[in-house]
Short mmCIF file of C-alpha atoms and ligand atoms in Angstrom, two decimals:
data_model
loop_
_atom_site.label_atom_id
_atom_site.label_comp_id
_atom_site.label_asym_id
_atom_site.label_seq_id
_atom_site.Cartn_x
_atom_site.Cartn_y
_atom_site.Cartn_z
CA MET A 110 0.12 -0.01 -0.10
CA ASP A 111 1.37 3.39 -0.86
CA ASP A 112 -1.60 5.63 0.06
CA LEU A 113 0.64 8.17 2.24
CA THR A 114 3.26 8.66 -0.40
CA GLY A 115 4.77 12.09 -0.19
CA LYS A 116 2.93 12.69 3.24
CA ARG A 117 5.00 13.87 6.19
CA ILE A 118 3.97 12.20 9.48
CA VAL A 119 5.41 12.89 12.85
CA VAL A 120 4.98 10.25 15.55
CA THR A 121 6.01 10.48 19.25
CA ALA A 122 6.75 7.32 21.36
CA GLY A 123 7.84 6.10 24.75
CA GLY A 124 7.53 7.48 28.30
CA THR A 125 9.35 10.77 28.89
CA ARG A 126 11.78 10.87 31.76
CA GLU A 127 11.91 13.85 34.21
CA ALA A 128 14.99 14.19 36.09
CA ILE A 129 15.12 14.29 40.00
CA ASP A 130 18.86 14.41 40.20
CA PRO A 131 21.61 12.92 37.92
CA VAL A 132 20.81 9.35 38.67
CA ARG A 133 17.00 9.35 39.33
CA TYR A 134 13.92 10.20 37.28
CA ILE A 135 10.17 10.02 37.23
CA SER A 136 8.65 8.02 34.23
CA ASN A 137 5.96 5.66 33.37
CA ARG A 138 5.26 2.16 31.97
CA SER A 139 5.13 3.08 28.34
CA SER A 140 7.29 0.72 26.15
CA GLY A 141 7.05 2.74 22.87
CA LYS A 142 5.68 -0.17 20.98
CA MET A 143 2.45 1.55 19.87
CA GLY A 144 4.37 4.65 18.66
CA TYR A 145 7.14 2.47 16.84
CA ALA A 146 4.43 0.33 15.09
CA LEU A 147 2.67 3.51 13.89
CA ALA A 148 5.99 4.86 12.60
CA GLU A 149 6.71 1.65 10.79
CA ALA A 150 3.25 1.39 9.35
CA ALA A 151 3.34 4.97 7.99
CA ARG A 152 6.76 4.25 6.48
CA ASP A 153 5.44 1.09 4.76
CA ARG A 154 2.59 3.07 3.23
CA GLY A 155 5.07 5.54 1.62
CA ALA A 156 5.06 8.43 4.20
CA LYS A 157 8.24 10.36 5.19
CA VAL A 158 8.26 9.73 8.87
CA ILE A 159 9.94 11.57 11.86
CA LEU A 160 9.81 9.50 15.08
CA VAL A 161 10.34 11.58 18.19
CA THR A 162 11.00 9.11 21.01
CA ALA A 163 11.79 8.87 24.70
CA PRO A 164 14.16 6.25 25.63
CA THR A 165 12.83 2.68 24.94
CA ALA A 166 14.23 -0.74 24.51
CA LEU A 167 13.49 -0.85 20.75
CA PRO A 168 15.89 -0.55 17.98
CA ASP A 169 15.72 2.45 15.73
CA PRO A 170 13.59 1.54 12.67
CA SER A 171 15.22 1.82 9.28
CA GLY A 172 14.01 4.35 6.76
CA ILE A 173 12.67 6.68 9.45
CA GLU A 174 14.41 9.77 10.86
CA VAL A 175 14.58 9.07 14.62
CA VAL A 176 14.99 12.04 17.06
CA HIS A 177 15.93 10.85 20.53
CA ILE A 178 14.82 13.06 23.51
CA VAL A 179 14.44 12.43 27.13
CA SER A 180 12.06 14.80 28.96
CA ALA A 181 8.60 16.36 28.07
CA VAL A 182 10.18 19.79 27.52
CA GLN A 183 12.62 18.30 25.04
CA MET A 184 9.92 16.45 23.29
CA LYS A 185 7.98 19.58 22.78
CA GLU A 186 10.98 21.29 21.20
CA ALA A 187 11.53 18.41 18.93
CA VAL A 188 7.89 18.11 17.95
CA ILE A 189 7.82 21.82 17.11
CA LYS A 190 10.76 21.46 14.78
CA ALA A 191 9.67 18.03 13.24
CA THR A 192 6.12 19.44 12.49
CA ALA A 193 7.33 22.44 10.53
CA GLN A 194 6.15 20.79 7.32
CA ALA A 195 4.08 17.94 8.72
CA ASP A 196 0.79 16.63 7.30
CA ALA A 197 -0.05 14.86 10.53
CA LEU A 198 1.07 14.57 14.36
CA ILE A 199 0.40 11.41 16.15
CA MET A 200 1.13 11.66 19.88
CA ALA A 201 1.58 8.05 21.05
CA ALA A 202 4.15 9.06 23.60
CA ALA A 203 3.20 8.87 27.44
CA VAL A 204 4.21 12.35 28.35
CA ALA A 205 4.95 12.98 32.05
CA ASP A 206 2.37 15.47 33.28
CA TYR A 207 4.56 16.76 35.98
CA GLN A 208 8.34 17.17 36.37
CA PRO A 209 10.46 17.91 39.44
CA LYS A 210 10.45 21.88 40.03
CA SER A 211 14.25 21.83 40.06
CA ALA A 212 16.37 18.99 39.00
CA VAL A 213 19.12 18.77 41.46
CA LYS A 214 22.73 18.83 40.07
CA GLU A 215 24.38 16.71 42.42
CA LYS A 216 22.85 13.24 43.72
CA ILE A 217 20.52 13.53 46.65
CA LYS A 218 22.18 11.91 49.62
CA ARG A 219 20.31 9.81 52.03
CA GLN A 220 22.32 11.18 54.91
CA THR A 221 21.55 14.70 54.04
CA ALA A 222 17.89 14.22 52.94
CA GLY A 223 16.85 12.67 56.18
CA ALA A 224 13.75 10.53 57.02
CA GLU A 225 11.42 12.21 54.71
CA LEU A 226 11.99 13.70 51.38
CA ILE A 227 9.32 15.92 49.71
CA LEU A 228 9.61 16.17 46.01
CA GLU A 229 7.99 19.33 44.50
CA LEU A 230 6.50 18.86 40.99
CA VAL A 231 5.39 21.45 38.44
CA ARG A 232 3.26 20.65 35.25
CA THR A 233 4.99 19.85 32.06
CA PRO A 234 3.91 21.61 28.67
CA ASP A 235 0.83 19.91 27.07
CA ILE A 236 2.46 19.19 23.68
CA LEU A 237 -0.66 18.32 21.77
CA ALA A 238 -2.66 21.20 23.04
CA GLU A 239 0.29 23.88 22.54
CA VAL A 240 2.15 22.94 19.40
CA LYS A 241 0.50 25.03 16.62
CA GLY A 242 0.26 24.24 12.93
CA ASN A 243 -2.00 23.19 10.16
CA PHE A 244 -1.72 19.36 10.47
CA ILE A 245 -4.04 16.53 11.34
CA ARG A 246 -3.75 15.96 15.15
CA VAL A 247 -4.05 12.51 16.62
CA GLY A 248 -3.94 11.81 20.40
CA PHE A 249 -4.30 8.77 22.70
CA ALA A 250 -6.26 8.58 25.84
CA ALA A 251 -5.06 5.74 28.15
CA GLU A 252 -7.63 5.45 30.79
CA SER A 253 -8.49 3.23 33.70
CA GLU A 254 -12.06 4.43 34.13
CA HIS A 255 -14.73 6.31 32.21
CA LEU A 256 -12.93 5.62 29.00
CA LEU A 257 -15.23 7.05 26.15
CA GLU A 258 -16.19 9.99 28.36
CA ASN A 259 -12.58 10.96 29.22
CA ALA A 260 -11.58 10.23 25.52
CA ARG A 261 -14.20 12.64 24.18
CA ASP A 262 -13.25 15.27 26.71
CA LYS A 263 -9.60 15.10 25.57
CA LEU A 264 -10.60 15.10 21.85
CA LYS A 265 -12.39 18.49 22.46
CA ARG A 266 -9.99 20.06 25.00
CA LYS A 267 -7.08 19.41 22.80
CA ASN A 268 -8.76 20.11 19.45
CA LEU A 269 -7.97 16.79 17.88
CA ASP A 270 -9.01 15.25 14.66
CA LEU A 271 -8.89 11.68 16.10
CA ILE A 272 -8.31 10.11 19.45
CA ILE A 273 -7.62 6.53 20.17
CA ALA A 274 -9.18 5.52 23.46
CA ASN A 275 -7.32 2.74 25.25
CA ASP A 276 -8.67 0.87 28.22
CA ILE A 277 -5.48 0.08 30.15
CA THR A 278 -7.35 -2.41 32.50
CA ALA A 279 -8.43 -4.65 29.76
CA PRO A 280 -6.37 -7.85 29.40
CA ASP A 281 -3.73 -7.91 26.61
CA SER A 282 -4.05 -4.08 26.25
CA GLY A 283 -2.14 -0.95 26.85
CA PHE A 284 1.38 -1.03 28.29
CA ASP A 285 4.14 -3.19 27.35
CA VAL A 286 2.17 -5.91 25.41
CA ASP A 287 2.17 -6.51 21.64
CA THR A 288 -1.61 -6.20 21.34
CA ASN A 289 -4.07 -3.49 22.08
CA LYS A 290 -7.85 -2.98 22.23
CA VAL A 291 -9.01 0.51 21.25
CA THR A 292 -11.86 2.65 20.10
CA LEU A 293 -11.37 5.46 17.57
CA ILE A 294 -13.27 8.57 17.89
CA ASP A 295 -13.28 11.34 15.41
CA ARG A 296 -14.15 15.02 15.49
CA ASP A 297 -17.76 14.37 14.39
CA GLY A 298 -18.16 11.92 17.24
CA LYS A 299 -18.03 8.74 14.92
CA LEU A 300 -17.15 5.81 17.05
CA GLU A 301 -15.18 2.66 15.85
CA ASP A 302 -14.81 0.00 18.40
CA LEU A 303 -11.96 -2.33 17.22
CA PRO A 304 -11.43 -5.90 18.53
CA LEU A 305 -8.18 -6.96 20.27
CA MET A 306 -5.46 -6.93 17.57
CA SER A 307 -1.72 -6.56 17.31
CA LYS A 308 -0.27 -2.90 17.70
CA ARG A 309 0.73 -2.99 14.14
CA GLU A 310 -2.69 -3.86 12.88
CA VAL A 311 -4.20 -1.11 15.28
CA ALA A 312 -1.50 1.26 13.60
CA ASP A 313 -2.86 0.47 10.18
CA LYS A 314 -6.41 1.05 11.21
CA ILE A 315 -5.40 4.48 12.61
CA LEU A 316 -3.67 5.37 9.32
CA ASP A 317 -6.72 4.17 7.33
CA ARG A 318 -8.73 6.76 9.12
CA MET A 319 -6.05 9.49 8.87
CA VAL A 320 -5.57 9.16 5.00
CA GLY A 321 -8.99 10.56 4.44
CA MET A 322 -8.43 13.48 6.92
CA ILE A 323 -5.18 14.47 5.22
CA GLY A 324 -6.84 14.41 1.81
CA LYS A 325 -9.56 16.85 3.09
CA ARG A 326 -7.25 19.19 5.01
N1 CTP B 507 0.06 14.79 25.86
C1 CTP B 507 0.88 15.78 25.55
N2 CTP B 507 1.49 16.50 26.35
C2 CTP B 507 1.34 16.20 27.76
C3 CTP B 507 0.55 15.18 28.21
C4 CTP B 507 -0.20 14.39 27.29
O1 CTP B 507 0.92 16.00 24.24
N3 CTP B 507 2.08 16.86 28.68
C5 CTP B 507 -0.70 13.88 24.80
C6 CTP B 507 -0.43 12.46 24.82
O2 CTP B 507 0.55 12.05 24.11
C7 CTP B 507 -1.83 11.83 24.41
C8 CTP B 507 -2.78 12.78 24.77
O3 CTP B 507 -2.10 14.14 25.07
O4 CTP B 507 -1.90 11.70 22.98
C9 CTP B 507 -3.56 12.44 26.02
O5 CTP B 507 -2.53 12.13 27.15
P1 CTP B 507 -3.08 11.93 28.62
O6 CTP B 507 -1.94 11.84 29.46
O7 CTP B 507 -4.18 10.89 28.55
O8 CTP B 507 -4.01 13.26 28.93
P2 CTP B 507 -3.77 14.33 29.85
O9 CTP B 507 -3.98 15.69 29.17
O10 CTP B 507 -2.49 14.23 30.62
O11 CTP B 507 -4.95 14.03 30.84
P3 CTP B 507 -5.12 13.14 32.21
O12 CTP B 507 -3.83 13.14 32.84
O13 CTP B 507 -6.15 14.07 32.98
O14 CTP B 507 -5.68 12.07 31.86
#
């Protein structure tokens, strides 16, 4: 299939890491598998793909420009650059919502920190909501409750064209597995409930929906 030939697609993947000190960070359970599957599927359909990825255990896919970042702030900068001429942005990354207020330069010592250590956190930028440009915006909503309600709310709040609602409590779905069970919701409220399938198959379903959207843009 070559229905994305000549299109520029930016995909983000992995869980960002927010430094506490030089050896410690806050992160999440994202493996990057969904984002990498999307990047590879878009490449195989002819797109020019830029993959902006937080650290993962996955090798760099061939035929894709891979930009390695670590934190949410770095991901935002990389996404701004990568989307300069993009037709679509797919935010599959699990971006940390909070980062330590100040990353300490020296390793925090058990002796000096004492019996209790309070970590002050501040919000990270909301990349999907803040990065401007005339491209199709696709987001993920990984939820443990009120799946469709929360996903619809995010779709509106972040002005998205498509959201992939992902029930992380479902078996064989969500973090670190090769399969996923998702529901796609578009701007018009059209709902597509997909059965459990491989992340690569989910990726192609998402791209099937995006092709028409890019054409109409
Ligand atoms: N996202 C983003 N920037 C952030 C947080 C999330 O761009 N700082 C993107 C994610 O990549 C995802 C979508 O927004 O595509 C929804 O992410 P999620 O963490 O579910 O949404 P939040 O806005 O963080 O909402 P909440 O934590 O209340 O569920």
